[in-house]
CSV table of C-alpha atoms in Angstrom, one decimal:
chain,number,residue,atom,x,y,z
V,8,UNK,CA,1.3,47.5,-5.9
V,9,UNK,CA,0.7,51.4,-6.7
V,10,UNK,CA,-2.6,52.1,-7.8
V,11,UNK,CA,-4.3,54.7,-9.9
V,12,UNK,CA,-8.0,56.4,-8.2
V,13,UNK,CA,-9.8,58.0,-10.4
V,14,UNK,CA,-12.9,59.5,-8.4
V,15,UNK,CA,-15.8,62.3,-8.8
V,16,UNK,CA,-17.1,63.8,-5.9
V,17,UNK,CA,-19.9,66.5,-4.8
V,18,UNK,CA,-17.5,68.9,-3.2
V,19,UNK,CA,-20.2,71.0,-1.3
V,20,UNK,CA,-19.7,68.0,1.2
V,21,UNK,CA,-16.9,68.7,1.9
V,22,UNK,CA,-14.0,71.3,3.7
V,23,UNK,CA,-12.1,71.1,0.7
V,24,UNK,CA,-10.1,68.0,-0.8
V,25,UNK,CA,-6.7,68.6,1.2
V,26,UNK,CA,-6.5,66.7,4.7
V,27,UNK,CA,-6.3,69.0,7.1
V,28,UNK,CA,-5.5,69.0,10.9
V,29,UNK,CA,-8.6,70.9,12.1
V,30,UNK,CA,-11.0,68.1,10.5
V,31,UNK,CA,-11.3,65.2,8.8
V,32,UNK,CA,-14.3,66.4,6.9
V,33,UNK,CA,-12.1,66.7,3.4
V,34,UNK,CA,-12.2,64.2,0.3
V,35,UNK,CA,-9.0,62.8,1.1
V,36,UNK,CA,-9.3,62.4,5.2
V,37,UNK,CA,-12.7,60.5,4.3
V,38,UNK,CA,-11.0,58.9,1.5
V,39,UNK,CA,-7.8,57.7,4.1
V,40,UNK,CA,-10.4,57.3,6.8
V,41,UNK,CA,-12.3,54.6,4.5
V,42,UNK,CA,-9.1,52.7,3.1
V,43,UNK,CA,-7.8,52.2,7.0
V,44,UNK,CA,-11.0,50.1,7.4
V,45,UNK,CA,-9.4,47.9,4.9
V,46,UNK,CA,-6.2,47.7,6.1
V,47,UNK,CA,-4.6,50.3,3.8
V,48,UNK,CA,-3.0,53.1,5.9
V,49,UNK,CA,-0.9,54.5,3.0
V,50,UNK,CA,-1.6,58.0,2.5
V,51,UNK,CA,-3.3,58.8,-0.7
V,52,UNK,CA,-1.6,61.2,-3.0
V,53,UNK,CA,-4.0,63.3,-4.7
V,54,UNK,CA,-3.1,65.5,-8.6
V,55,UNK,CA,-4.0,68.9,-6.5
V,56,UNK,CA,-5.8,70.3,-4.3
V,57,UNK,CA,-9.4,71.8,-4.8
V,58,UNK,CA,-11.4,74.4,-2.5
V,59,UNK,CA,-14.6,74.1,-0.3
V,60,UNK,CA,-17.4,73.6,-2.4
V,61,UNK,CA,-15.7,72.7,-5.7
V,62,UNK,CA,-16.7,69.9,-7.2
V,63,UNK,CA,-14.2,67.1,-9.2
V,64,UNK,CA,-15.3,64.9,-12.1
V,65,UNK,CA,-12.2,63.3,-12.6
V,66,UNK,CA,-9.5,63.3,-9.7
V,67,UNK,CA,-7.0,61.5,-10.0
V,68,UNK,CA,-5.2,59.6,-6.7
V,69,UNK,CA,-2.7,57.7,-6.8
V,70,UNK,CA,-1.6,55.1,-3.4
V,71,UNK,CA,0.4,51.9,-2.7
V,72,UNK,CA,-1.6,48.5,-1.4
V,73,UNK,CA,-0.3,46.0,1.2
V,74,UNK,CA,0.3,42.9,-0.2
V,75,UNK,CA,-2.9,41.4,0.9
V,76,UNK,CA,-5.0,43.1,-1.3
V,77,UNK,CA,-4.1,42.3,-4.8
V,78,UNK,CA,-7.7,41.5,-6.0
V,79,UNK,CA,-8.4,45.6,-8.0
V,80,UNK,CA,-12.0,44.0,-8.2
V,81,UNK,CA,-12.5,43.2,-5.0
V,82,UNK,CA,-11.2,46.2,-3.4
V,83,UNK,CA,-13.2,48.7,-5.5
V,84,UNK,CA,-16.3,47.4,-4.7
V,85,UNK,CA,-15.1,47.0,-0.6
V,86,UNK,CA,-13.6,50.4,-1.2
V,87,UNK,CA,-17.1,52.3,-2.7
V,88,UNK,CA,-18.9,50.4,0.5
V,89,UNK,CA,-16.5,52.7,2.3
V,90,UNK,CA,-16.8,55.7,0.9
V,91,UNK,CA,-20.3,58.1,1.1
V,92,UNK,CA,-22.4,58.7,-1.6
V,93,UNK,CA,-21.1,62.1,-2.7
V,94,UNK,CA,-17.7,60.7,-3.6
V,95,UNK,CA,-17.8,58.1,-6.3
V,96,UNK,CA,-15.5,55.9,-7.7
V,97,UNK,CA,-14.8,55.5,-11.4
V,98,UNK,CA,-11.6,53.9,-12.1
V,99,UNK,CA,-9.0,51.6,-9.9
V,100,UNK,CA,-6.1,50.3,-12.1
V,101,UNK,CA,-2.8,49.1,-11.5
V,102,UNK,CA,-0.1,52.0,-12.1
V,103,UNK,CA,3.4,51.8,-12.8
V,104,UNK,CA,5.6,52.1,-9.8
V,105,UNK,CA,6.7,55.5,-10.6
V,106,UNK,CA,3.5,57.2,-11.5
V,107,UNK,CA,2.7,60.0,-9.3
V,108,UNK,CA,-0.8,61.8,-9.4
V,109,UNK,CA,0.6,65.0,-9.1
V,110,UNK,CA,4.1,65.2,-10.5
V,111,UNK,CA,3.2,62.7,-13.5
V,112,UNK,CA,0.7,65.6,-14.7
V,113,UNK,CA,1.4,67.2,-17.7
V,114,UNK,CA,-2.3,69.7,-17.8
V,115,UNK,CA,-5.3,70.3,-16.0
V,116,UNK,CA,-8.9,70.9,-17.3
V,117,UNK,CA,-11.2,72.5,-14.9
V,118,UNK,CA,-14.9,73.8,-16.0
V,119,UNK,CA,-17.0,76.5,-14.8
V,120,UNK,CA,-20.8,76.0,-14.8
V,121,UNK,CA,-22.8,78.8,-15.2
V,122,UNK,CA,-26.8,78.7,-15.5
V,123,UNK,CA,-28.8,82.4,-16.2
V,124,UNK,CA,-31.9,80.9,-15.8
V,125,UNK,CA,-34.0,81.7,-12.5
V,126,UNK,CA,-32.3,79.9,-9.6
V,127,UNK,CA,-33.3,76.9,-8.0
V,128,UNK,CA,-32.6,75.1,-4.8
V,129,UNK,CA,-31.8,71.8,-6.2
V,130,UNK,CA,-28.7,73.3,-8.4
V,131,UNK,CA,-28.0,76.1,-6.1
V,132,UNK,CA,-24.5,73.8,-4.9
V,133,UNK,CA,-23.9,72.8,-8.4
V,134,UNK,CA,-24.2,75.4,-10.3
V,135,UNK,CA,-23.2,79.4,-10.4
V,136,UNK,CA,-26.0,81.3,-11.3
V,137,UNK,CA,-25.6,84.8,-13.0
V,138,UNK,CA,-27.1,87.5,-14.9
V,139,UNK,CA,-27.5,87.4,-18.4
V,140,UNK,CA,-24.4,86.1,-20.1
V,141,UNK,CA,-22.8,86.9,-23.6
V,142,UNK,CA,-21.2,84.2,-25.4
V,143,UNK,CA,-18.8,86.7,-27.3
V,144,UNK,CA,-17.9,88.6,-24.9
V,145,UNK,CA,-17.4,86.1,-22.8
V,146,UNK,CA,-15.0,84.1,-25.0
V,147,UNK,CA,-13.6,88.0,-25.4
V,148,UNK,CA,-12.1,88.0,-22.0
V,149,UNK,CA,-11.3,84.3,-21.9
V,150,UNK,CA,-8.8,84.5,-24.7
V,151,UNK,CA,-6.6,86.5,-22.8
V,152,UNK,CA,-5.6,84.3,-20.7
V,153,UNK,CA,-3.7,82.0,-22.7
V,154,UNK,CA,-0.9,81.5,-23.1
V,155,UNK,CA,2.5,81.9,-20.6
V,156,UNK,CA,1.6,84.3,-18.0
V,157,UNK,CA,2.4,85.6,-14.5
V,158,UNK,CA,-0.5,85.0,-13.2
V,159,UNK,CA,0.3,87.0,-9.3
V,160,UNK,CA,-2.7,89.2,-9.6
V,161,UNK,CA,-5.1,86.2,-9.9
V,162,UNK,CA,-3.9,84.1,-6.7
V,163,UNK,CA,-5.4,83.9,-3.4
V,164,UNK,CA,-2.7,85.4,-0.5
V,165,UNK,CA,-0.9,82.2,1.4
V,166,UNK,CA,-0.1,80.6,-1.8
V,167,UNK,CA,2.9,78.9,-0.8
V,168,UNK,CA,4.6,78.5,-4.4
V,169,UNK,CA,8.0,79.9,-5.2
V,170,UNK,CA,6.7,81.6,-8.5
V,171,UNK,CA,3.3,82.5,-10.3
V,172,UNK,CA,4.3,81.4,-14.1
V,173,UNK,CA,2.0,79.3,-15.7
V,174,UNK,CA,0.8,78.6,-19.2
V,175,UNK,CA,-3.0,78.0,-20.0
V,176,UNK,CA,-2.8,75.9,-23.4
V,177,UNK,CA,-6.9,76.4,-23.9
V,178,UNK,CA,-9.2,79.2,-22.2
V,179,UNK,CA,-13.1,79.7,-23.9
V,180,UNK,CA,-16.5,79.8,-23.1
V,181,UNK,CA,-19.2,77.3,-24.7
V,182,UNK,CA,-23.1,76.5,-24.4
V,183,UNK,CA,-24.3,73.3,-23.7
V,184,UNK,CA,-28.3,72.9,-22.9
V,185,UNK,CA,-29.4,75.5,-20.5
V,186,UNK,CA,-25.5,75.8,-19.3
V,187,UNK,CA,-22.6,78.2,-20.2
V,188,UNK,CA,-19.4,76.7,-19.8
V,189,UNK,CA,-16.2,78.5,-19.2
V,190,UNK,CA,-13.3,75.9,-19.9
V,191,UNK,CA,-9.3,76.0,-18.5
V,192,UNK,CA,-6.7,74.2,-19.6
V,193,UNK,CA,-3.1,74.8,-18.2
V,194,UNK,CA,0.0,72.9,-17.1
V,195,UNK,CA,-0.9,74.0,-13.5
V,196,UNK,CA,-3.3,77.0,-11.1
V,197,UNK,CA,-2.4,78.8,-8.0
V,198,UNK,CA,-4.5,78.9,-5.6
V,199,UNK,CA,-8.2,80.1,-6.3
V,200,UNK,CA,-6.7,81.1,-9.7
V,201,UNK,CA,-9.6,80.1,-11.7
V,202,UNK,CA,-11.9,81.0,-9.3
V,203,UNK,CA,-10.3,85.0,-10.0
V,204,UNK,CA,-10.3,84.6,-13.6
V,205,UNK,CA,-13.9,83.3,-13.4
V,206,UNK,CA,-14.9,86.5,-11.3
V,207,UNK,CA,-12.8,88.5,-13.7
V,208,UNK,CA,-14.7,87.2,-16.7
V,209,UNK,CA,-18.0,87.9,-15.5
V,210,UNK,CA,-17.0,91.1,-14.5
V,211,UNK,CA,-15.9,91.9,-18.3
V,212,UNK,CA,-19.7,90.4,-19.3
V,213,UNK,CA,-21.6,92.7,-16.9
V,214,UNK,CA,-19.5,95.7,-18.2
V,215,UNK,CA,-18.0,96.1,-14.5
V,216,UNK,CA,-14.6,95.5,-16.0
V,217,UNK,CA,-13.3,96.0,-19.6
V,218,UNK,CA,-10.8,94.3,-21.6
V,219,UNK,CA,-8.3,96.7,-21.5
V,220,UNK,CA,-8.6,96.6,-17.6
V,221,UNK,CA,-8.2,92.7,-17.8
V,222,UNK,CA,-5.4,92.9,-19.8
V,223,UNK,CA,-3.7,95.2,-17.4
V,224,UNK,CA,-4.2,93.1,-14.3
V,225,UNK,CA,-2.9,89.8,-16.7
V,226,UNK,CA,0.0,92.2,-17.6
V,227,UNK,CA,0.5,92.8,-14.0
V,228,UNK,CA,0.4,96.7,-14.4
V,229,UNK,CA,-2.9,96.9,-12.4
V,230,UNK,CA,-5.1,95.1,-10.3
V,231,UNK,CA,-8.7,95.6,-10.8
V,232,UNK,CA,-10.7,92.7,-9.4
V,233,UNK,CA,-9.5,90.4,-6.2
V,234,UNK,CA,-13.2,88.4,-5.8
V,235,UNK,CA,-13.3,84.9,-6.0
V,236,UNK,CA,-16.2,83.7,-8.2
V,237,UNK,CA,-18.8,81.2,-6.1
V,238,UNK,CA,-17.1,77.7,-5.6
V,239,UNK,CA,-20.3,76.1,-6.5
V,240,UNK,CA,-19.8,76.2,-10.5
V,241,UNK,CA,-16.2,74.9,-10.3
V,242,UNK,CA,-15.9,71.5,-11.3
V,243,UNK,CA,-11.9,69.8,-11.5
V,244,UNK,CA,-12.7,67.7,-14.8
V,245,UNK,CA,-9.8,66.0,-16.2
V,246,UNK,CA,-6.0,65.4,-15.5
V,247,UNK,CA,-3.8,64.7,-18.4
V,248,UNK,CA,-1.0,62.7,-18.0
């Protein structure tokens, strides 16, 4: 039986959600670690991959059970046993046999939190903190990006894809409480891409960039900011299949 994860996780736990040789201190080598305790060694299959320190509110993983475990019940509640704290569990369905978490994905939604209230240690992994923000210029800068773009001046270098073309269907900043919210919706990111366009952003808020200057490094005719924005405000929110 394939099956459909969807999990959340506190990513400032972990080295990123890939598993990776060097350590098994990612989302989805605890994740394996925990389902090989249960007799599952299948690899799980996660929608994409998110850096050190971002955080994920809906992930979606897909995997295929043995045939001994054919109780969903029973294995999400041995399965959260498993698994720390700072990854939670909030879906495990049965999947059709041909649903893949990553190819099966027709867009993305990733959020940025923001907070330009005085820091505090208890959101200081949670949250990006920043000067004083401007909700129209914000949403200024974020409507540039959508759209079909080459997006090569707002990848990280060892990007292994074959080309940088990608189409962001939503891109705008909203309040909510003490929070500012920048929201991304595409049919797919390079690598560290929204943490670029996040830097780039608050770049054009502080006046260290302007729009025309955005527009040119979208436009690929000049590159004016290569900074990743903090992980900590990066949260993967919702894959849409």
């Amino acid at each position: 039986m394939r099956i459909k994860l969807t999990l959340s996780y506190n990513g400032s736990r972990f080295s990123g959600s890939q598993s990776q040789t060097e350590t098994g201190n990612t989302v989805m080598g605890v994740l394996h670690q925990a389902l090989t305790r249960l007799g599952i060694t299948a690899k799980p299959i996660a929608s994409g991959r998110t850096d050190a320190g971002v955080h994920a509110f809906r992930q979606v993983v897909h995997l295929d059970l043995p045939p001994h475990w054919s109780d969903l019940v029973k294995l999400r509640r041995a399965l959260a046993h498993q698994l720390p704290a700072s990854i939670g569990i909030r879906r495990l369905e049965a999947a059709e046999d041909d649903f893949h978490a990553r190819f099966s994905a027709r867009r993305r939604v990733y959020r940025y939190i923001m907070s330009d209230r005085e820091p505090n240690p208890f959101e200081a992994e949670l949250v990006t903190f920043t000067p004083p923000l401007d909700l129209e210029r914000l949403n200024s800068a974020m409507r540039l990006f959508e759209g079909e773009h080459d997006f090569e001046y707002f990848k990280k270098t060892g990007s292994d894809v074959k080309h940088y073309v990608r189409t962001v269907y939503k891109a705008f900043a909203y309040r909510r409480k003490d929070y500012t919210i920048l929201y991304f919706e595409a049919n797919g990111y390079l690598r560290s891409q929204i943490r670029m366009m996040a830097d780039a952003v608050l770049k054009v808020n502080s006046g260290e960039m302007s729009l025309p200057q955005l527009q040119e490094q979208i436009g690929l005719t000049a590159r004016h900011s290569t900074d990743l924005a903090p992980a900590a405000g990066l949260y993967l929110s919702k894959i849409i299949y």
